[in-house]
Short mmCIF file of C-alpha atoms in Angstrom, two decimals:
data_model
loop_
_atom_site.label_atom_id
_atom_site.label_comp_id
_atom_site.label_asym_id
_atom_site.label_seq_id
_atom_site.Cartn_x
_atom_site.Cartn_y
_atom_site.Cartn_z
CA MET A 280 -8.22 3.27 27.03
CA PHE A 281 -9.69 4.46 23.43
CA SER A 282 -8.09 7.23 22.03
CA GLN A 283 -10.34 9.45 19.06
CA ILE A 284 -8.42 11.81 17.16
CA THR A 285 -10.62 13.98 13.49
CA LEU A 286 -9.85 15.84 11.26
CA PRO A 287 -10.93 17.41 7.40
CA ALA A 288 -11.42 14.31 5.06
CA THR A 289 -8.72 15.33 3.29
CA LEU A 290 -5.16 13.58 2.08
CA GLY A 291 -3.19 16.07 3.47
CA ASN A 292 -4.13 14.74 6.45
CA LEU A 293 -3.22 11.11 6.09
CA ARG A 294 0.47 11.40 7.87
CA GLN A 295 -1.96 13.09 10.84
CA PHE A 296 -3.98 10.71 10.78
CA LEU A 297 -1.27 7.45 10.29
CA ASP A 298 1.13 8.77 13.03
CA PHE A 299 -2.16 8.69 15.38
CA ILE A 300 -3.24 5.30 14.44
CA THR A 301 1.08 3.39 14.57
CA THR A 302 1.68 6.11 18.29
CA CYS A 303 -1.04 3.65 19.28
CA ALA A 304 -0.45 0.04 18.14
CA GLU A 305 3.49 0.80 19.30
CA LYS A 306 1.74 1.91 23.08
CA GLN A 307 0.37 -2.13 22.86
CA GLY A 308 3.56 -3.53 21.92
CA PHE A 309 3.09 -4.35 18.45
CA CYS A 310 6.38 -5.04 16.73
CA PRO A 311 7.13 -2.50 14.00
CA LYS A 312 6.44 -5.47 10.95
CA ARG A 313 3.08 -5.33 12.46
CA VAL A 314 2.81 -2.15 12.80
CA SER A 315 3.61 -0.87 9.06
CA GLN A 316 1.08 -4.45 8.52
CA ILE A 317 -1.27 -2.20 10.32
CA GLU A 318 -0.89 1.60 9.05
CA LEU A 319 -0.93 0.31 5.23
CA ALA A 320 -4.41 -1.50 6.24
CA ALA A 321 -5.29 1.91 7.90
CA GLU A 322 -4.03 4.20 5.17
CA GLU A 323 -5.65 2.05 2.19
CA VAL A 324 -9.14 2.76 4.62
CA LEU A 325 -8.55 6.48 5.36
CA VAL A 326 -7.54 6.60 1.21
CA ASN A 327 -11.09 5.32 0.36
CA ILE A 328 -12.71 7.89 2.42
CA PHE A 329 -11.47 10.27 1.13
CA SER A 330 -11.63 9.68 -2.29
CA TYR A 331 -15.49 8.26 -2.40
CA ALA A 332 -17.39 9.44 1.12
CA TYR A 333 -17.90 13.43 0.33
CA SER A 334 -18.64 15.04 -3.16
CA GLU A 335 -18.02 18.23 -1.26
CA PRO A 336 -15.01 19.41 0.76
CA GLY A 337 -15.21 19.98 4.41
CA GLY A 338 -16.17 16.43 5.30
CA GLU A 339 -14.72 14.74 7.71
CA VAL A 340 -13.50 11.70 9.70
CA SER A 341 -13.14 10.44 12.80
CA VAL A 342 -9.90 7.34 13.71
CA THR A 343 -10.60 5.22 17.14
CA CYS A 344 -7.98 3.57 18.20
CA GLY A 345 -7.72 1.53 21.22
CA SER A 346 -7.92 -2.09 22.51
CA ASP A 347 -9.68 -5.22 24.23
CA SER A 348 -7.18 -7.51 25.42
CA ALA A 349 -4.74 -7.96 23.04
CA ARG A 350 -5.58 -7.58 19.69
CA LEU A 351 -5.98 -4.09 18.38
CA LEU A 352 -9.38 -2.44 16.65
CA ILE A 353 -9.52 0.98 14.91
CA ARG A 354 -12.77 2.45 13.65
CA PHE A 355 -13.66 5.12 10.94
CA GLU A 356 -16.82 7.62 11.12
CA ASP A 357 -17.53 9.51 8.44
CA SER A 358 -20.86 11.21 7.63
CA GLY A 359 -20.67 10.93 3.37
CA ILE A 360 -22.76 9.34 1.33
CA PRO A 361 -23.09 5.20 2.10
CA PHE A 362 -20.28 3.44 0.66
CA ASP A 363 -19.42 -0.07 2.13
CA PRO A 364 -15.65 -0.65 0.17
CA LEU A 365 -15.86 -4.20 1.41
CA SER A 366 -18.94 -5.12 -1.13
CA LYS A 367 -17.13 -4.74 -3.95
CA GLU A 368 -15.66 -7.78 -6.71
CA PRO A 369 -11.48 -8.75 -4.99
CA PRO A 370 -9.56 -7.54 -7.91
CA ASP A 371 -7.94 -11.05 -9.67
CA VAL A 372 -4.68 -11.88 -7.98
CA THR A 373 -3.36 -14.62 -10.16
CA ALA A 374 -3.84 -12.48 -13.51
CA ASP A 375 -1.44 -11.55 -15.21
CA VAL A 376 0.31 -7.84 -15.80
CA SER A 377 -1.52 -7.48 -19.23
CA GLU A 378 -5.25 -8.35 -17.34
CA ARG A 379 -4.55 -6.08 -14.32
CA GLY A 380 -6.33 -3.24 -13.26
CA ILE A 381 -5.69 -1.85 -9.99
CA GLY A 382 -9.37 -1.45 -8.89
CA GLY A 383 -10.19 -2.61 -5.41
CA LEU A 384 -6.48 -3.97 -4.55
CA GLY A 385 -6.03 -1.04 -1.31
CA ILE A 386 -8.83 -2.92 0.54
CA PHE A 387 -7.69 -6.49 -0.67
CA LEU A 388 -4.57 -5.80 1.36
CA ALA A 389 -6.41 -4.53 4.58
CA GLY A 390 -8.42 -7.63 4.63
CA LYS A 391 -5.02 -9.17 4.15
CA PHE A 392 -2.87 -8.02 6.84
CA MET A 393 -6.26 -7.63 9.08
CA ASP A 394 -7.40 -9.99 11.60
CA GLU A 395 -11.13 -8.90 10.75
CA ILE A 396 -12.80 -6.00 8.67
CA HIS A 397 -16.15 -4.70 8.75
CA TYR A 398 -18.27 -2.30 7.63
CA ARG A 399 -21.64 -0.91 8.64
CA ARG A 400 -24.19 1.80 8.31
CA GLU A 401 -25.54 3.56 11.00
CA LYS A 402 -27.38 6.54 12.14
CA ASP A 403 -26.03 8.47 8.32
CA ARG A 404 -22.51 7.16 9.39
CA ASN A 405 -20.16 4.60 7.72
CA ILE A 406 -18.33 2.75 9.89
CA LEU A 407 -15.84 0.85 9.45
CA THR A 408 -13.55 -1.16 11.95
CA LEU A 409 -10.13 -3.05 11.40
CA ALA A 410 -9.08 -5.74 14.70
CA ALA A 411 -5.06 -7.09 14.09
CA ALA A 412 -3.88 -9.16 16.13
CA PRO A 413 0.11 -8.91 18.07
CA LYS A 414 1.00 -11.68 14.86
CA ALA A 415 -0.88 -11.46 11.19
CA GLU A 416 -2.66 -14.09 10.21
CA SER A 417 -1.52 -14.27 6.71
CA GLU A 418 1.90 -14.91 7.67
CA VAL A 419 0.26 -18.45 8.93
CA SER A 420 -0.65 -19.52 5.07
CA LEU A 421 2.70 -16.92 3.15
CA MET B 160 10.91 9.89 -0.73
CA GLU B 161 14.53 10.22 -2.47
CA LEU B 162 14.77 8.97 -6.09
CA ASN B 163 17.68 8.50 -8.03
CA SER B 164 18.41 6.64 -11.28
CA ARG B 165 21.78 5.64 -13.64
CA LYS B 166 21.64 3.70 -16.65
CA GLU B 167 23.56 0.19 -16.84
CA GLY B 168 23.16 -1.10 -20.59
CA ASP B 169 20.17 -1.76 -21.65
CA ALA B 170 18.57 -0.83 -18.25
CA VAL B 171 18.13 1.21 -15.96
CA VAL B 172 18.44 0.91 -12.94
CA VAL B 173 16.37 3.20 -10.13
CA SER B 174 16.79 3.25 -6.33
CA VAL B 175 13.97 4.31 -3.93
CA LYS B 176 14.28 4.73 -0.42
CA GLY B 177 11.73 6.05 2.51
CA ARG B 178 7.65 5.35 1.79
CA VAL B 179 5.25 5.85 -1.39
CA ASP B 180 2.56 5.94 0.08
CA ALA B 181 -0.56 8.02 -1.29
CA LEU B 182 0.66 11.25 -1.27
CA THR B 183 4.32 10.85 -2.36
CA ALA B 184 2.69 7.33 -5.49
CA PRO B 185 2.34 10.36 -7.82
CA ASP B 186 6.04 11.52 -7.47
CA PHE B 187 7.36 8.11 -8.05
CA GLU B 188 4.59 6.81 -10.61
CA LYS B 189 5.80 10.03 -12.73
CA TYR B 190 9.35 8.67 -12.44
CA LEU B 191 8.86 5.26 -13.03
CA SER B 192 7.53 6.06 -16.39
CA GLU B 193 9.78 8.31 -17.15
CA GLN B 194 12.58 5.91 -16.74
CA ALA B 195 10.41 2.89 -18.46
CA ASP B 196 10.59 5.59 -21.74
CA LYS B 197 14.54 5.53 -21.14
CA SER B 198 15.97 2.21 -21.20
CA GLU B 199 16.24 0.33 -23.65
CA LYS B 200 14.19 -2.51 -21.99
CA SER B 201 14.35 -3.20 -18.21
CA LEU B 202 13.74 -1.17 -15.51
CA VAL B 203 15.84 -2.82 -11.72
CA VAL B 204 13.72 -0.66 -9.07
CA ASN B 205 16.09 -1.18 -5.77
CA MET B 206 14.31 -1.11 -3.02
CA LYS B 207 17.02 -1.68 -0.60
CA GLU B 208 16.20 1.13 1.78
CA LEU B 209 12.24 1.23 0.79
CA TYR B 210 10.87 0.53 3.95
CA TYR B 211 6.86 1.39 3.62
CA ILE B 212 4.61 0.74 0.10
CA SER B 213 1.06 1.37 -0.43
CA SER B 214 -1.59 0.77 -3.34
CA ALA B 215 -0.66 3.01 -4.60
CA GLY B 216 2.67 2.39 -5.00
CA LEU B 217 1.67 -0.55 -6.35
CA ARG B 218 -0.33 1.43 -9.01
CA ALA B 219 2.35 3.48 -10.30
CA VAL B 220 4.93 -0.23 -10.98
CA LEU B 221 1.84 -1.60 -12.50
CA GLY B 222 2.37 1.26 -15.34
CA ALA B 223 5.16 1.01 -15.72
CA THR B 224 5.82 -2.87 -15.87
CA LYS B 225 2.89 -2.61 -18.12
CA LYS B 226 4.55 0.74 -20.43
CA LEU B 227 7.53 -1.83 -20.80
CA LYS B 228 6.18 -4.93 -21.46
CA GLU B 229 5.22 -2.88 -24.65
CA LYS B 230 9.28 -3.19 -25.72
CA ARG B 231 9.55 -7.19 -23.92
CA GLY B 232 11.10 -5.63 -21.23
CA ASP B 233 11.08 -6.80 -17.65
CA MET B 234 9.84 -5.29 -14.81
CA MET B 235 12.52 -6.07 -11.81
CA LEU B 236 12.55 -5.50 -8.37
CA ALA B 237 16.30 -5.98 -6.12
CA GLU B 238 16.97 -5.69 -2.53
CA VAL B 239 13.92 -5.99 -1.45
CA GLN B 240 12.26 -5.48 2.57
CA GLU B 241 11.03 -8.42 4.12
CA THR B 242 7.10 -6.53 4.62
CA VAL B 243 7.76 -4.75 0.98
CA ARG B 244 7.90 -8.27 -0.80
CA GLU B 245 5.53 -9.00 1.82
CA VAL B 246 2.72 -7.07 0.08
CA PHE B 247 4.11 -7.53 -3.27
CA GLU B 248 3.35 -11.05 -2.68
CA ILE B 249 -0.32 -11.10 -1.80
CA ALA B 250 -0.78 -8.45 -4.41
CA GLY B 251 0.30 -11.40 -7.02
CA PHE B 252 2.69 -8.89 -7.91
CA ASN B 253 5.17 -11.74 -8.11
CA LYS B 254 3.39 -13.12 -10.69
CA PHE B 255 4.62 -10.65 -13.49
CA LEU B 256 7.32 -8.81 -12.40
CA LYS B 257 10.81 -10.58 -11.09
CA ILE B 258 12.37 -10.24 -8.04
CA PHE B 259 16.14 -10.79 -7.03
CA ASP B 260 18.12 -10.71 -3.72
CA THR B 261 20.70 -8.44 -5.22
CA GLU B 262 20.84 -6.07 -8.20
CA LYS B 263 23.89 -7.76 -8.99
CA SER B 264 21.61 -10.59 -9.36
CA ALA B 265 19.27 -9.28 -11.08
CA LEU B 266 21.60 -7.25 -13.95
CA GLU B 267 23.12 -10.21 -14.70
CA GLN B 268 19.68 -11.28 -16.10
CA ILE B 269 19.43 -9.14 -18.51
#
């Protein structure tokens, strides 16, 4: 079963969006650690949308959450300007502190923690989807 | 989010509790920056009761680390929860900041 929430795309609504998503993940039986990783990925995607999607206030974001058999699926939709956060160059996470910037780090983390992350532009809407299995792939490689 | 600090020799020990997300990160960033200024050298951040950090929080830590480097000081993290530690490691921050199991062992390194 999928549930949905639609709210204005502002930082003030971040907690409400995240509560909705973590409740959804908990209902699927995901462990607290995995829920926290999902929350982080969702925050990074949402903050990106809040920052870049709309040039004027009033725009909204819809978040749909549910599961297909084993995985949790989360879809973020907005009707802002076309913006593919995945097209950005990933940050150099091996750089030393003096050469370190912070650009792109949020989406990079989201990609690391989620099993899949996709973007598409459809009918004047940005659609970003995350898929998470109960166990993070990153746990295997760390 | 709750922030506290105390002076410990040449270092300042900051403890951060709760969560650092995009909402609380601006306050965290300001606080860390002020404490980095106050410290003669290094900053130890005790993260024992920090349960969540996102990239907005990493930005705050990076900013303070750069500031400390200017006075040849280090950013040291202590007692970091596993989920938070993983975020720092995936972001590659363990390359330029030191992570200690206890606050005591961090202070001994200064």
